[in-house]
């Protein structure tokens, strides 16, 4: 094959691959809209705005930092034989199997929850019969310890399970105005998992089902990454636009042609595309807030995890301030030029 033809084919292949990758939507629509918005404004203003590189990483704490180790509870062989008439005996025997020692977070919660209930029932039965008061007291102490541990098992599930780590820190997608996969289901799943300690009897299948929904939606990470993108791009425009807009001629409140073109860009990109995505982000964040507040106030979750949530809350406030500032500078400009936000 001639060298020139081979080179041409390589170039053609590179172009095809690039087109395919672009077609796969590697750049989220929100980022594309913000970049195009800035590009159009710069073009009208005959200026060049620097490219914005928004850092969307969410530095989630390590599993080692977040994991609560559980103290092993031991029971003597004579005591083990003494509780065979209780459901507790079956649970203890189950835990000692190989399968019992390899439980996932959901199965661990179900087992520990059942163990606390079984300890309560066994203690009650022993005290009623008064057959072995010393054993009843030992089991009651064990019950108190296990009740506290149960909260730590829940904390481990929330902080360190694969599904929640993904949901809290990783999302390739950003918020859109009208298509956010499993968002509402993900919000409901997080709320359900947050109130798990008060949910009563549940199965590991139910817990894993909610974890999978949360992982599929990744709605917390999607919201948090999106607000960082909003802040980065609009902050840059908020620094650059005021001086440029101040130079636009609107003598006696009469809009120049350039002012009208700028208004049209603002309407077509910000009002029609960008602001609706921001409104959707606000709605999701407000719906997530009750669960996030509950996690923030839980005494069983680590300070590192709470600090992570606090950082995201501060970024949300920054995003709202940047958005309000951007809208404010346009309101000032449009008012000075006696223009409606609607495109002409």
Coordinates of C-alpha atoms in Angstrom, one line a residue:
X1 CA 0.0 0.0 0.0
X2 CA 1.5 3.4 -0.9
X3 CA 2.8 5.4 2.1
X4 CA 0.6 8.5 1.2
X5 CA -2.5 6.3 1.1
X6 CA -1.6 4.7 4.4
X7 CA -1.1 8.1 6.0
X8 CA -4.5 9.2 4.7
X9 CA -6.2 6.2 6.1
X10 CA -4.7 6.8 9.5
X11 CA -5.9 10.4 9.5
X12 CA -9.3 9.3 8.3
X13 CA -9.5 6.6 11.1
X14 CA -8.5 9.2 13.7
X15 CA -11.3 11.6 12.5
X16 CA -13.8 8.7 12.6
X17 CA -12.8 7.8 16.1
X18 CA -13.0 11.4 17.2
X19 CA -16.5 11.7 15.7
X20 CA -17.6 8.6 17.5
X21 CA -16.3 9.8 20.8
X22 CA -18.0 13.1 20.4
X23 CA -21.2 11.3 19.5
X24 CA -21.0 9.3 22.7
X25 CA -21.3 12.6 24.7
X26 CA -18.1 12.5 26.6
X27 CA -18.6 16.3 27.2
X28 CA -21.8 16.7 29.3
X29 CA -24.4 19.0 27.8
X30 CA -24.1 21.4 30.8
X31 CA -20.4 22.0 30.1
X32 CA -21.0 22.3 26.4
X33 CA -23.7 24.9 26.9
X34 CA -21.6 27.0 29.4
X35 CA -18.6 26.9 27.0
X36 CA -20.8 27.9 24.0
X37 CA -22.4 30.7 26.0
X38 CA -19.0 32.2 26.9
X39 CA -17.8 31.7 23.3
X40 CA -20.9 33.6 21.8
X41 CA -20.5 36.4 24.3
X42 CA -16.8 36.8 23.6
X43 CA -17.6 36.8 19.8
X44 CA -20.2 39.6 20.2
X45 CA -17.9 41.6 22.4
X46 CA -15.0 41.1 20.1
X47 CA -12.9 39.7 22.9
X48 CA -11.3 36.5 23.9
X49 CA -12.3 34.8 27.2
X50 CA -9.8 32.3 28.6
X51 CA -10.9 28.6 28.7
X52 CA -12.3 27.4 32.0
X53 CA -11.1 24.1 33.4
X54 CA -13.4 23.2 36.3
X55 CA -12.1 20.8 38.9
X56 CA -15.0 18.4 39.4
X57 CA -13.1 15.9 41.6
X58 CA -14.8 14.9 44.8
X59 CA -12.1 13.8 47.2
X60 CA -14.0 11.1 49.2
X61 CA -12.2 10.0 52.3
X62 CA -10.5 6.6 52.3
X63 CA -12.3 3.5 53.5
X64 CA -9.7 3.0 56.2
X65 CA -10.5 6.5 57.5
X66 CA -14.3 5.8 57.6
X67 CA -14.6 2.2 58.6
X68 CA -15.8 1.4 62.2
X69 CA -14.1 -1.7 63.5
X70 CA -16.5 -3.9 65.5
X71 CA -15.5 -5.4 68.8
X72 CA -15.9 -9.2 68.8
X73 CA -18.4 -10.6 71.2
X74 CA -17.5 -13.9 72.7
X75 CA -19.7 -16.4 74.5
X76 CA -18.4 -19.4 76.4
X77 CA -19.3 -23.0 75.4
X78 CA -21.4 -23.7 78.5
X79 CA -23.3 -20.4 77.9
X80 CA -23.8 -21.4 74.3
X81 CA -25.4 -24.7 75.3
X82 CA -27.6 -22.8 77.8
X83 CA -29.1 -20.6 75.1
X84 CA -30.1 -23.4 72.7
X85 CA -33.8 -22.9 73.7
X86 CA -33.5 -19.3 72.4
X87 CA -33.4 -18.2 68.8
X88 CA -30.0 -16.7 69.9
X89 CA -28.4 -20.1 69.7
X90 CA -29.2 -20.5 66.1
X91 CA -27.9 -17.0 65.2
X92 CA -24.6 -17.6 67.0
X93 CA -24.1 -20.9 65.3
X94 CA -24.9 -19.3 61.9
X95 CA -22.3 -16.6 62.4
X96 CA -19.6 -19.2 63.1
X97 CA -20.0 -20.7 59.6
X98 CA -17.7 -19.7 56.8
X99 CA -20.7 -18.0 55.0
X100 CA -21.6 -16.1 58.2
X101 CA -18.2 -14.6 58.4
X102 CA -18.3 -13.3 54.8
X103 CA -21.4 -11.1 55.0
X104 CA -21.7 -7.9 52.9
X105 CA -22.9 -4.7 54.5
X106 CA -26.6 -5.4 54.0
X107 CA -26.4 -9.0 55.4
X108 CA -24.3 -7.7 58.3
X109 CA -27.0 -5.2 59.2
X110 CA -29.7 -7.8 59.0
X111 CA -27.8 -10.3 61.1
X112 CA -26.7 -7.8 63.8
X113 CA -30.3 -6.4 64.0
X114 CA -31.7 -9.9 64.4
X115 CA -29.0 -10.6 67.0
X116 CA -30.1 -7.6 69.1
X117 CA -33.7 -8.7 69.0
X118 CA -32.8 -12.3 69.8
X119 CA -30.7 -11.1 72.8
X120 CA -33.6 -9.1 74.1
X121 CA -36.0 -12.1 73.8
X122 CA -33.5 -14.5 75.4
X123 CA -32.8 -12.1 78.3
X124 CA -36.6 -11.7 78.9
X125 CA -37.1 -15.5 78.8
X126 CA -34.3 -16.2 81.3
X127 CA -35.5 -13.5 83.7
X128 CA -39.0 -14.8 83.5
X129 CA -37.9 -18.3 84.4
X130 CA -35.2 -17.1 86.8
X131 CA -33.2 -20.2 85.8
X132 CA -29.9 -18.6 85.2
X133 CA -29.8 -14.9 86.5
X134 CA -26.0 -14.6 86.0
X135 CA -26.3 -15.6 82.3
X136 CA -29.3 -13.2 81.9
X137 CA -27.1 -10.4 83.2
X138 CA -24.2 -11.3 80.9
X139 CA -26.5 -11.5 77.9
X140 CA -28.1 -8.1 78.8
X141 CA -24.6 -6.5 78.8
X142 CA -23.9 -8.2 75.5
X143 CA -27.3 -6.8 74.1
X144 CA -26.3 -3.3 75.1
X145 CA -23.0 -3.6 73.4
X146 CA -24.5 -5.1 70.3
X147 CA -27.2 -2.3 70.1
X148 CA -24.4 0.2 69.9
X149 CA -22.5 -1.9 67.4
X150 CA -25.6 -2.0 65.2
X151 CA -25.4 1.7 64.7
X152 CA -21.7 1.3 63.7
X153 CA -22.7 -1.4 61.2
X154 CA -25.2 1.1 59.7
X155 CA -22.5 3.8 59.6
X156 CA -20.2 1.4 57.8
X157 CA -23.0 0.7 55.2
X158 CA -23.5 4.4 54.7
X159 CA -19.9 5.4 54.5
X160 CA -17.9 2.5 53.1
X161 CA -20.2 0.3 50.9
X162 CA -19.2 0.3 47.3
X163 CA -22.6 1.6 46.2
X164 CA -22.6 4.6 48.5
X165 CA -19.0 5.5 47.7
X166 CA -19.9 5.6 44.0
X167 CA -23.0 7.6 44.7
X168 CA -21.2 10.2 46.9
X169 CA -18.1 10.7 44.8
X170 CA -18.3 9.5 41.2
X171 CA -20.5 10.5 38.3
X172 CA -19.6 11.0 34.6
X173 CA -22.9 12.8 34.1
X174 CA -23.9 16.3 35.1
X175 CA -27.4 17.7 35.8
X176 CA -29.6 18.4 32.8
X177 CA -32.8 20.3 32.7
X178 CA -35.0 17.3 31.7
X179 CA -33.2 14.0 31.8
X180 CA -31.5 12.8 35.0
X181 CA -31.6 9.0 35.2
X182 CA -33.1 7.5 38.4
X183 CA -32.7 10.9 40.2
X184 CA -35.9 10.8 42.2
X185 CA -35.5 7.1 43.0
X186 CA -31.9 7.8 44.1
X187 CA -33.1 10.6 46.4
X188 CA -35.7 8.2 47.9
X189 CA -33.2 5.4 48.3
X190 CA -30.8 7.6 50.2
X191 CA -33.6 8.8 52.5
X192 CA -34.6 5.1 53.1
X193 CA -31.0 4.1 53.9
X194 CA -30.6 7.1 56.2
X195 CA -33.6 6.0 58.3
X196 CA -32.7 2.3 58.2
X197 CA -32.0 2.1 62.0
X198 CA -35.7 3.0 62.5
X199 CA -37.1 0.8 59.7
X200 CA -37.8 -2.3 61.7
X201 CA -37.4 -5.7 60.2
X202 CA -35.9 -5.6 56.7
X203 CA -34.2 -8.1 54.4
X204 CA -30.7 -7.9 52.9
X205 CA -32.4 -8.0 49.5
X206 CA -34.3 -4.8 50.4
X207 CA -31.2 -3.0 51.5
X208 CA -29.2 -4.1 48.5
X209 CA -32.0 -3.0 46.2
X210 CA -31.9 0.5 47.6
X211 CA -28.1 0.6 47.5
X212 CA -28.2 -0.4 43.8
X213 CA -30.8 2.3 43.0
X214 CA -28.6 4.9 44.7
X215 CA -25.5 3.7 42.9
X216 CA -27.4 3.8 39.5
X217 CA -28.5 7.4 40.0
X218 CA -25.4 8.7 41.7
X219 CA -27.5 11.7 42.3
X220 CA -25.5 13.3 45.2
X221 CA -22.3 13.2 43.1
X222 CA -24.1 14.4 40.0
X223 CA -25.4 17.4 41.9
X224 CA -22.1 18.2 43.6
X225 CA -20.1 17.9 40.4
X226 CA -22.6 20.1 38.5
X227 CA -22.5 22.9 41.1
X228 CA -18.7 23.0 40.7
X229 CA -19.0 23.3 36.9
X230 CA -21.6 26.0 37.3
X231 CA -19.4 27.9 39.8
X232 CA -16.2 27.7 37.7
X233 CA -17.7 28.9 34.4
X234 CA -20.1 31.6 35.8
X235 CA -17.4 32.9 38.2
X236 CA -15.1 33.5 35.2
X237 CA -17.9 35.4 33.3
X238 CA -18.8 37.4 36.4
X239 CA -15.2 38.7 36.5
X240 CA -15.0 39.5 32.8
X241 CA -18.5 40.7 31.8
X242 CA -19.1 43.8 34.0
X243 CA -16.4 45.9 32.3
X244 CA -17.5 44.8 28.8
X245 CA -21.2 45.4 29.4
X246 CA -20.4 48.8 30.9
X247 CA -18.8 49.8 27.5
X248 CA -22.0 49.0 25.6
X249 CA -23.8 52.1 24.4
X250 CA -27.3 52.5 25.7
X251 CA -27.7 56.3 25.7
X252 CA -30.9 57.5 27.2
X253 CA -32.0 53.9 27.8
X254 CA -32.0 53.2 24.0
X255 CA -30.5 49.8 23.3
X256 CA -27.9 49.6 20.6
X257 CA -27.8 46.8 18.1
X258 CA -24.9 45.2 20.0
X259 CA -26.9 45.4 23.2
X260 CA -29.8 43.5 21.6
X261 CA -27.5 40.8 20.2
X262 CA -26.1 40.3 23.7
X263 CA -29.6 40.1 25.2
X264 CA -30.4 37.4 22.6
X265 CA -27.3 35.4 23.5
X266 CA -28.2 35.7 27.2
X267 CA -31.7 34.5 26.5
X268 CA -30.9 31.7 24.1
X269 CA -28.2 30.2 26.2
X270 CA -28.6 31.2 29.8
X271 CA -32.3 31.5 30.1
X272 CA -33.3 28.7 27.8
X273 CA -30.5 26.1 28.5
X274 CA -28.3 26.9 31.5
X275 CA -30.8 28.3 34.1
X276 CA -33.2 25.4 33.7
X277 CA -30.4 23.0 34.6
X278 CA -29.6 25.1 37.6
X279 CA -33.2 25.1 38.7
X280 CA -33.2 21.3 38.4
X281 CA -30.0 21.1 40.5
X282 CA -31.7 23.3 43.2
X283 CA -34.7 21.0 43.3
X284 CA -32.6 17.9 43.8
X285 CA -30.4 19.5 46.4
X286 CA -33.4 20.6 48.5
X287 CA -34.9 17.1 48.2
X288 CA -31.6 15.6 49.3
X289 CA -31.1 18.0 52.2
X290 CA -33.2 16.2 54.9
X291 CA -31.2 13.0 54.4
X292 CA -27.9 14.9 54.3
X293 CA -28.8 16.9 57.5
X294 CA -29.6 13.6 59.2
X295 CA -26.3 12.2 58.2
X296 CA -24.5 15.3 59.4
X297 CA -26.0 15.1 62.9
X298 CA -25.6 11.3 63.4
X299 CA -23.2 10.6 66.3
X300 CA -22.1 7.3 64.6
X301 CA -20.8 8.7 61.3
X302 CA -17.1 9.8 61.2
X303 CA -16.0 13.4 61.3
X304 CA -14.2 12.8 58.0
X305 CA -17.5 11.9 56.3
X306 CA -19.3 14.8 57.9
X307 CA -16.5 17.1 56.8
X308 CA -16.9 15.9 53.3
X309 CA -20.6 16.7 53.4
X310 CA -19.8 20.1 54.8
X311 CA -17.5 20.9 51.9
X312 CA -20.3 20.0 49.5
X313 CA -22.7 22.2 51.3
X314 CA -20.3 25.2 51.2
X315 CA -19.9 24.6 47.4
X316 CA -23.6 24.7 47.0
X317 CA -23.8 28.0 48.7
X318 CA -21.0 29.3 46.5
X319 CA -22.8 28.1 43.4
X320 CA -26.0 29.9 44.5
X321 CA -24.1 33.1 45.1
X322 CA -22.3 32.9 41.8
X323 CA -25.6 32.3 40.0
X324 CA -27.3 35.2 41.8
X325 CA -24.4 37.5 40.9
X326 CA -24.6 36.5 37.3
X327 CA -28.3 37.1 37.1
X328 CA -27.8 40.4 38.9
X329 CA -25.2 41.8 36.4
X330 CA -27.5 41.0 33.5
X331 CA -30.5 42.6 35.2
X332 CA -28.4 45.7 35.7
X333 CA -27.4 45.8 32.0
X334 CA -30.8 45.0 30.6
X335 CA -32.4 47.6 32.9
X336 CA -29.9 50.2 31.7
X337 CA -30.6 49.4 28.1
X338 CA -34.4 49.2 28.7
X339 CA -34.4 45.6 27.4
X340 CA -36.6 42.6 28.3
X341 CA -34.8 39.3 29.0
X342 CA -36.9 37.8 26.2
X343 CA -35.2 37.5 22.8
X344 CA -36.2 40.0 20.2

